[in-house]
Amino acid sequence: MEHAAIRILGISGSLREKSANSRLLTAVAELLPVEATYETYDGLAELPHFNPDLDGDEQWRSEAVQSWRKLLGSVDAVVICTPEYARGLPGSLKNALDWIVSSGEFVDKPTAAISASPYPEGGAVTLESLTGTLRMMSANIPDERTLPIPGITLKFAADGRLKDEALVSDLQKLADSLVRDVRSREAK
Ligand SMILES: Cc1cc2nc3c(=O)[nH]c(=O)nc-3n(C[C@H](O)[C@H](O)[C@H](O)COP(=O)(O)O)c2cc1C
């Protein structure tokens, strides 16, 4: 049976040019089936600071917020990959998520969340916080689609590709789970 194309959005919580988290998203994209199209959201740094006073009335809402919501609403599934900063979510990522609480684009959205860190905890505190925020917004994010990754700097080869087979296998399971959920929604 032929499947309809599915659109998957990757969001990196790091604004750093050589971000390990952004590279991990590229690795996830390469593990998706051919009928999946993958794109990234690169607007985190352009979003205004969340302010409920600016959220109620469309005329006050910025272009950046409107296009963030429109993009998120139009994709079938989301993968977020983020570093941990001072035991918390990077402010720019949390800010982007705060803009979605009232508009609801995460409701029932098949989502995966990954935290990657050079340290042994793998950003687990932040991953739990991110998962809690996404579940508060009713995203579809079962435990099998959350992955803390410790020692990330040792997992890339010199050419920037992932050399850790166990990690590639974990990312494959996460990508498969995401695609499976999108397909099961299609079937309903
Ligand atoms: C300001 C700052 C705070 C950090 N705090 C933590 C932390 O609490 N836990 C942690 O695991 N790593 C922490 N790190 C290290 C990041 O995990 C590491 O820099 C990571 O590679 C950043 O991800 P990126 O390569 O995708 O930019 C911190 C880094 C910075 C710059």
Short mmCIF file of N, CA, C and O in Angstrom, two decimals, residues 54-139:
data_model
loop_
_atom_site.label_atom_id
_atom_site.label_comp_id
_atom_site.label_asym_id
_atom_site.label_seq_id
_atom_site.Cartn_x
_atom_site.Cartn_y
_atom_site.Cartn_z
N LEU A 54 0.31 40.19 24.69
CA LEU A 54 0.47 40.29 23.23
C LEU A 54 -0.15 39.09 22.52
O LEU A 54 -0.04 38.93 21.31
N ASP A 55 -0.79 38.22 23.30
CA ASP A 55 -1.24 36.94 22.74
C ASP A 55 -2.71 36.95 22.34
O ASP A 55 -3.13 36.21 21.47
N GLY A 56 -3.50 37.84 22.97
CA GLY A 56 -4.95 37.74 22.79
C GLY A 56 -5.45 38.23 21.46
O GLY A 56 -6.30 37.59 20.83
N ASP A 57 -4.91 39.30 20.96
CA ASP A 57 -5.49 39.98 19.81
C ASP A 57 -4.57 39.85 18.60
O ASP A 57 -3.39 40.21 18.66
N GLU A 58 -5.13 39.33 17.50
CA GLU A 58 -4.29 39.04 16.32
C GLU A 58 -3.48 40.24 15.85
O GLU A 58 -2.34 40.11 15.40
N GLN A 59 -4.02 41.44 15.99
CA GLN A 59 -3.30 42.61 15.46
C GLN A 59 -2.00 42.90 16.21
O GLN A 59 -1.10 43.54 15.68
N TRP A 60 -1.89 42.39 17.44
CA TRP A 60 -0.67 42.61 18.21
C TRP A 60 0.34 41.49 18.05
O TRP A 60 1.48 41.61 18.46
N ARG A 61 -0.14 40.37 17.50
CA ARG A 61 0.73 39.20 17.41
C ARG A 61 1.76 39.39 16.28
O ARG A 61 1.40 39.80 15.19
N SER A 62 3.00 39.09 16.55
CA SER A 62 4.03 39.37 15.53
C SER A 62 3.97 38.34 14.40
O SER A 62 3.46 37.23 14.56
N GLU A 63 4.53 38.75 13.26
CA GLU A 63 4.70 37.87 12.11
C GLU A 63 5.39 36.57 12.52
O GLU A 63 5.00 35.47 12.14
N ALA A 64 6.45 36.71 13.33
CA ALA A 64 7.26 35.55 13.73
C ALA A 64 6.41 34.54 14.49
O ALA A 64 6.52 33.33 14.27
N VAL A 65 5.56 35.02 15.38
CA VAL A 65 4.70 34.11 16.16
C VAL A 65 3.69 33.44 15.23
O VAL A 65 3.46 32.23 15.30
N GLN A 66 3.12 34.24 14.33
CA GLN A 66 2.11 33.66 13.44
C GLN A 66 2.71 32.58 12.53
O GLN A 66 2.11 31.54 12.32
N SER A 67 3.92 32.85 12.02
CA SER A 67 4.49 31.82 11.13
C SER A 67 4.95 30.59 11.91
O SER A 67 4.88 29.47 11.40
N TRP A 68 5.40 30.77 13.16
CA TRP A 68 5.77 29.62 14.01
C TRP A 68 4.55 28.75 14.24
O TRP A 68 4.57 27.53 14.05
N ARG A 69 3.43 29.36 14.59
CA ARG A 69 2.21 28.58 14.83
C ARG A 69 1.72 27.90 13.56
O ARG A 69 1.29 26.75 13.59
N LYS A 70 1.80 28.64 12.44
CA LYS A 70 1.31 28.07 11.17
C LYS A 70 2.15 26.86 10.78
O LYS A 70 1.61 25.82 10.40
N LEU A 71 3.46 26.99 10.88
CA LEU A 71 4.34 25.87 10.51
C LEU A 71 4.07 24.66 11.40
O LEU A 71 3.88 23.54 10.92
N LEU A 72 4.02 24.90 12.71
CA LEU A 72 3.79 23.80 13.65
C LEU A 72 2.44 23.11 13.37
O LEU A 72 2.33 21.88 13.40
N GLY A 73 1.43 23.93 13.08
CA GLY A 73 0.10 23.37 12.81
C GLY A 73 0.06 22.55 11.53
O GLY A 73 -0.78 21.66 11.38
N SER A 74 0.97 22.83 10.60
CA SER A 74 0.88 22.19 9.29
C SER A 74 1.66 20.87 9.19
O SER A 74 1.46 20.11 8.26
N VAL A 75 2.55 20.61 10.15
CA VAL A 75 3.36 19.38 10.04
C VAL A 75 2.66 18.21 10.75
O VAL A 75 1.79 18.41 11.60
N ASP A 76 3.08 16.98 10.38
CA ASP A 76 2.44 15.79 10.96
C ASP A 76 3.07 15.36 12.27
O ASP A 76 2.43 14.68 13.07
N ALA A 77 4.35 15.69 12.45
CA ALA A 77 5.05 15.23 13.65
C ALA A 77 6.25 16.14 13.92
O ALA A 77 6.70 16.86 13.03
N VAL A 78 6.72 16.08 15.16
CA VAL A 78 7.80 16.99 15.59
C VAL A 78 8.87 16.21 16.35
O VAL A 78 8.55 15.31 17.14
N VAL A 79 10.14 16.55 16.09
CA VAL A 79 11.25 16.03 16.89
C VAL A 79 11.98 17.24 17.48
O VAL A 79 12.41 18.13 16.74
N ILE A 80 12.12 17.25 18.81
CA ILE A 80 12.86 18.33 19.47
C ILE A 80 14.13 17.73 20.05
O ILE A 80 14.10 16.67 20.68
N CYS A 81 15.24 18.39 19.83
CA CYS A 81 16.52 17.92 20.36
C CYS A 81 17.19 19.11 21.03
O CYS A 81 17.43 20.13 20.38
N THR A 82 17.49 18.99 22.31
CA THR A 82 17.94 20.18 23.03
C THR A 82 19.08 19.94 24.01
O THR A 82 19.16 18.86 24.61
N PRO A 83 19.92 20.95 24.18
CA PRO A 83 20.89 20.87 25.28
C PRO A 83 20.20 21.27 26.59
O PRO A 83 19.06 21.76 26.58
N GLU A 84 20.91 21.04 27.68
CA GLU A 84 20.46 21.51 29.00
C GLU A 84 21.35 22.69 29.38
O GLU A 84 22.56 22.59 29.27
N TYR A 85 20.73 23.77 29.82
CA TYR A 85 21.49 24.91 30.32
C TYR A 85 21.15 25.13 31.78
O TYR A 85 19.98 25.37 32.12
N ALA A 86 22.16 25.04 32.65
CA ALA A 86 21.97 25.29 34.08
C ALA A 86 20.77 24.52 34.63
O ALA A 86 19.89 25.08 35.29
N ARG A 87 20.74 23.21 34.29
CA ARG A 87 19.69 22.29 34.74
C ARG A 87 18.29 22.67 34.25
O ARG A 87 17.28 22.28 34.86
N GLY A 88 18.22 23.39 33.16
CA GLY A 88 16.90 23.76 32.64
C GLY A 88 16.89 23.81 31.12
O GLY A 88 17.91 23.58 30.45
N LEU A 89 15.71 24.12 30.57
CA LEU A 89 15.57 24.25 29.11
C LEU A 89 16.21 25.55 28.65
O LEU A 89 16.11 26.56 29.34
N PRO A 90 16.86 25.55 27.49
CA PRO A 90 17.31 26.83 26.93
C PRO A 90 16.12 27.80 26.85
O PRO A 90 15.02 27.42 26.43
N GLY A 91 16.37 29.06 27.27
CA GLY A 91 15.27 30.03 27.32
C GLY A 91 14.57 30.21 25.99
O GLY A 91 13.34 30.38 25.94
N SER A 92 15.33 30.18 24.89
CA SER A 92 14.70 30.44 23.58
C SER A 92 13.72 29.32 23.21
O SER A 92 12.67 29.57 22.60
N LEU A 93 14.04 28.09 23.59
CA LEU A 93 13.13 26.97 23.30
C LEU A 93 11.88 27.07 24.17
O LEU A 93 10.75 26.94 23.68
N LYS A 94 12.07 27.34 25.46
CA LYS A 94 10.91 27.44 26.36
C LYS A 94 10.00 28.59 25.91
O LYS A 94 8.77 28.49 25.93
N ASN A 95 10.63 29.68 25.47
CA ASN A 95 9.86 30.83 24.98
C ASN A 95 8.98 30.44 23.78
O ASN A 95 7.80 30.77 23.72
N ALA A 96 9.58 29.67 22.85
CA ALA A 96 8.81 29.23 21.68
C ALA A 96 7.64 28.35 22.10
O ALA A 96 6.53 28.46 21.57
N LEU A 97 7.87 27.48 23.09
CA LEU A 97 6.79 26.58 23.54
C LEU A 97 5.70 27.38 24.25
O LEU A 97 4.51 27.09 24.10
N ASP A 98 6.09 28.40 25.00
CA ASP A 98 5.09 29.21 25.72
C ASP A 98 4.11 29.87 24.75
O ASP A 98 2.93 30.03 25.07
N TRP A 99 4.58 30.22 23.54
CA TRP A 99 3.68 30.83 22.55
C TRP A 99 2.62 29.85 22.05
O TRP A 99 1.64 30.25 21.41
N ILE A 100 2.81 28.55 22.30
CA ILE A 100 1.89 27.54 21.75
C ILE A 100 0.82 27.12 22.77
O ILE A 100 -0.17 26.48 22.42
N VAL A 101 1.01 27.51 24.05
CA VAL A 101 0.06 27.04 25.09
C VAL A 101 -1.38 27.43 24.73
O VAL A 101 -2.28 26.59 24.76
N SER A 102 -1.60 28.68 24.31
CA SER A 102 -2.98 29.12 24.06
C SER A 102 -3.47 28.74 22.68
O SER A 102 -4.67 28.59 22.46
N SER A 103 -2.55 28.56 21.71
CA SER A 103 -3.01 28.32 20.34
C SER A 103 -3.22 26.83 20.04
O SER A 103 -3.98 26.47 19.15
N GLY A 104 -2.53 25.95 20.78
CA GLY A 104 -2.86 24.53 20.76
C GLY A 104 -2.32 23.67 19.63
O GLY A 104 -2.79 22.55 19.43
N GLU A 105 -1.31 24.14 18.89
CA GLU A 105 -0.82 23.33 17.76
C GLU A 105 -0.16 22.02 18.19
O GLU A 105 0.04 21.12 17.37
N PHE A 106 0.18 21.88 19.47
CA PHE A 106 0.78 20.62 19.92
C PHE A 106 -0.27 19.55 20.30
O PHE A 106 0.09 18.39 20.51
N VAL A 107 -1.54 19.94 20.39
CA VAL A 107 -2.55 18.98 20.84
C VAL A 107 -2.56 17.75 19.92
O VAL A 107 -2.72 17.88 18.70
N ASP A 108 -2.33 16.57 20.51
CA ASP A 108 -2.31 15.27 19.80
C ASP A 108 -1.19 15.14 18.77
O ASP A 108 -1.20 14.20 17.97
N LYS A 109 -0.27 16.07 18.73
CA LYS A 109 0.80 16.02 17.70
C LYS A 109 1.82 14.94 18.08
O LYS A 109 2.42 15.01 19.16
N PRO A 110 2.04 13.93 17.23
CA PRO A 110 3.10 12.97 17.52
C PRO A 110 4.44 13.70 17.64
O PRO A 110 4.86 14.41 16.72
N THR A 111 5.08 13.54 18.79
CA THR A 111 6.27 14.32 19.12
C THR A 111 7.32 13.41 19.75
O THR A 111 6.98 12.44 20.43
N ALA A 112 8.59 13.74 19.49
CA ALA A 112 9.70 13.03 20.14
C ALA A 112 10.59 14.08 20.79
O ALA A 112 10.73 15.20 20.26
N ALA A 113 11.19 13.75 21.93
CA ALA A 113 12.06 14.71 22.63
C ALA A 113 13.37 14.05 23.00
O ALA A 113 13.40 12.97 23.60
N ILE A 114 14.47 14.73 22.64
CA ILE A 114 15.82 14.22 22.89
C ILE A 114 16.61 15.31 23.59
O ILE A 114 16.48 16.50 23.25
N SER A 115 17.41 14.91 24.59
CA SER A 115 18.37 15.87 25.17
C SER A 115 19.75 15.26 25.01
O SER A 115 19.94 14.07 25.24
N ALA A 116 20.72 16.06 24.60
CA ALA A 116 22.08 15.56 24.43
C ALA A 116 23.05 16.45 25.18
O ALA A 116 22.94 17.67 25.14
N SER A 117 23.96 15.79 25.88
CA SER A 117 24.90 16.53 26.72
C SER A 117 26.25 15.81 26.72
O SER A 117 26.31 14.59 26.60
N PRO A 118 27.34 16.55 26.93
CA PRO A 118 28.64 15.87 27.07
C PRO A 118 28.75 15.14 28.40
O PRO A 118 29.65 14.33 28.57
N TYR A 119 27.85 15.41 29.32
CA TYR A 119 27.96 14.87 30.69
C TYR A 119 27.15 13.57 30.85
O TYR A 119 26.27 13.28 30.06
N PRO A 120 27.43 12.81 31.94
CA PRO A 120 26.82 11.47 32.08
C PRO A 120 25.30 11.47 32.26
O PRO A 120 24.65 10.48 31.97
N GLU A 121 24.72 12.58 32.72
CA GLU A 121 23.25 12.58 32.94
C GLU A 121 22.48 12.74 31.63
O GLU A 121 21.28 12.52 31.58
N GLY A 122 23.17 13.19 30.58
CA GLY A 122 22.50 13.32 29.28
C GLY A 122 21.40 14.37 29.24
O GLY A 122 20.49 14.30 28.41
N GLY A 123 21.50 15.35 30.14
CA GLY A 123 20.45 16.40 30.13
C GLY A 123 19.10 15.89 30.61
O GLY A 123 18.05 16.42 30.22
N ALA A 124 19.12 14.86 31.49
CA ALA A 124 17.86 14.21 31.89
C ALA A 124 16.89 15.17 32.61
O ALA A 124 15.67 15.03 32.47
N VAL A 125 17.44 16.12 33.36
CA VAL A 125 16.56 17.06 34.09
C VAL A 125 15.76 17.89 33.08
O VAL A 125 14.55 18.08 33.21
N THR A 126 16.49 18.35 32.07
CA THR A 126 15.82 19.16 31.03
C THR A 126 14.83 18.34 30.21
O THR A 126 13.76 18.83 29.84
N LEU A 127 15.20 17.09 29.94
CA LEU A 127 14.29 16.24 29.16
C LEU A 127 12.97 16.05 29.91
O LEU A 127 11.89 16.09 29.31
N GLU A 128 13.08 15.85 31.21
CA GLU A 128 11.86 15.67 32.00
C GLU A 128 11.01 16.95 31.98
O GLU A 128 9.79 16.91 31.86
N SER A 129 11.70 18.07 32.09
CA SER A 129 10.99 19.35 32.06
C SER A 129 10.32 19.57 30.69
O SER A 129 9.15 19.96 30.59
N LEU A 130 11.07 19.27 29.62
CA LEU A 130 10.53 19.43 28.26
C LEU A 130 9.32 18.52 28.05
O LEU A 130 8.27 18.94 27.53
N THR A 131 9.46 17.27 28.49
CA THR A 131 8.35 16.31 28.32
C THR A 131 7.12 16.77 29.10
O THR A 131 5.99 16.71 28.61
N GLY A 132 7.37 17.29 30.32
CA GLY A 132 6.25 17.79 31.13
C GLY A 132 5.54 18.94 30.44
O GLY A 132 4.30 19.01 30.42
N THR A 133 6.31 19.85 29.86
CA THR A 133 5.71 21.00 29.16
C THR A 133 4.90 20.53 27.95
O THR A 133 3.77 20.98 27.73
N LEU A 134 5.47 19.60 27.18
CA LEU A 134 4.78 19.12 25.98
C LEU A 134 3.50 18.36 26.35
O LEU A 134 2.46 18.48 25.69
N ARG A 135 3.57 17.59 27.44
CA ARG A 135 2.37 16.84 27.86
C ARG A 135 1.31 17.80 28.40
O ARG A 135 0.11 17.57 28.22
N MET A 136 1.76 18.86 29.04
CA MET A 136 0.80 19.87 29.51
C MET A 136 0.02 20.44 28.33
O MET A 136 -1.15 20.79 28.44
N MET A 137 0.70 20.51 27.18
CA MET A 137 0.04 21.03 25.97
C MET A 137 -0.64 19.91 25.17
O MET A 137 -1.01 20.10 24.02
N SER A 138 -0.75 18.72 25.80
CA SER A 138 -1.43 17.55 25.19
C SER A 138 -0.74 17.02 23.94
O SER A 138 -1.41 16.46 23.05
N ALA A 139 0.58 17.21 23.83
CA ALA A 139 1.31 16.56 22.73
C ALA A 139 1.27 15.04 22.95
O ALA A 139 1.16 14.57 24.09
#
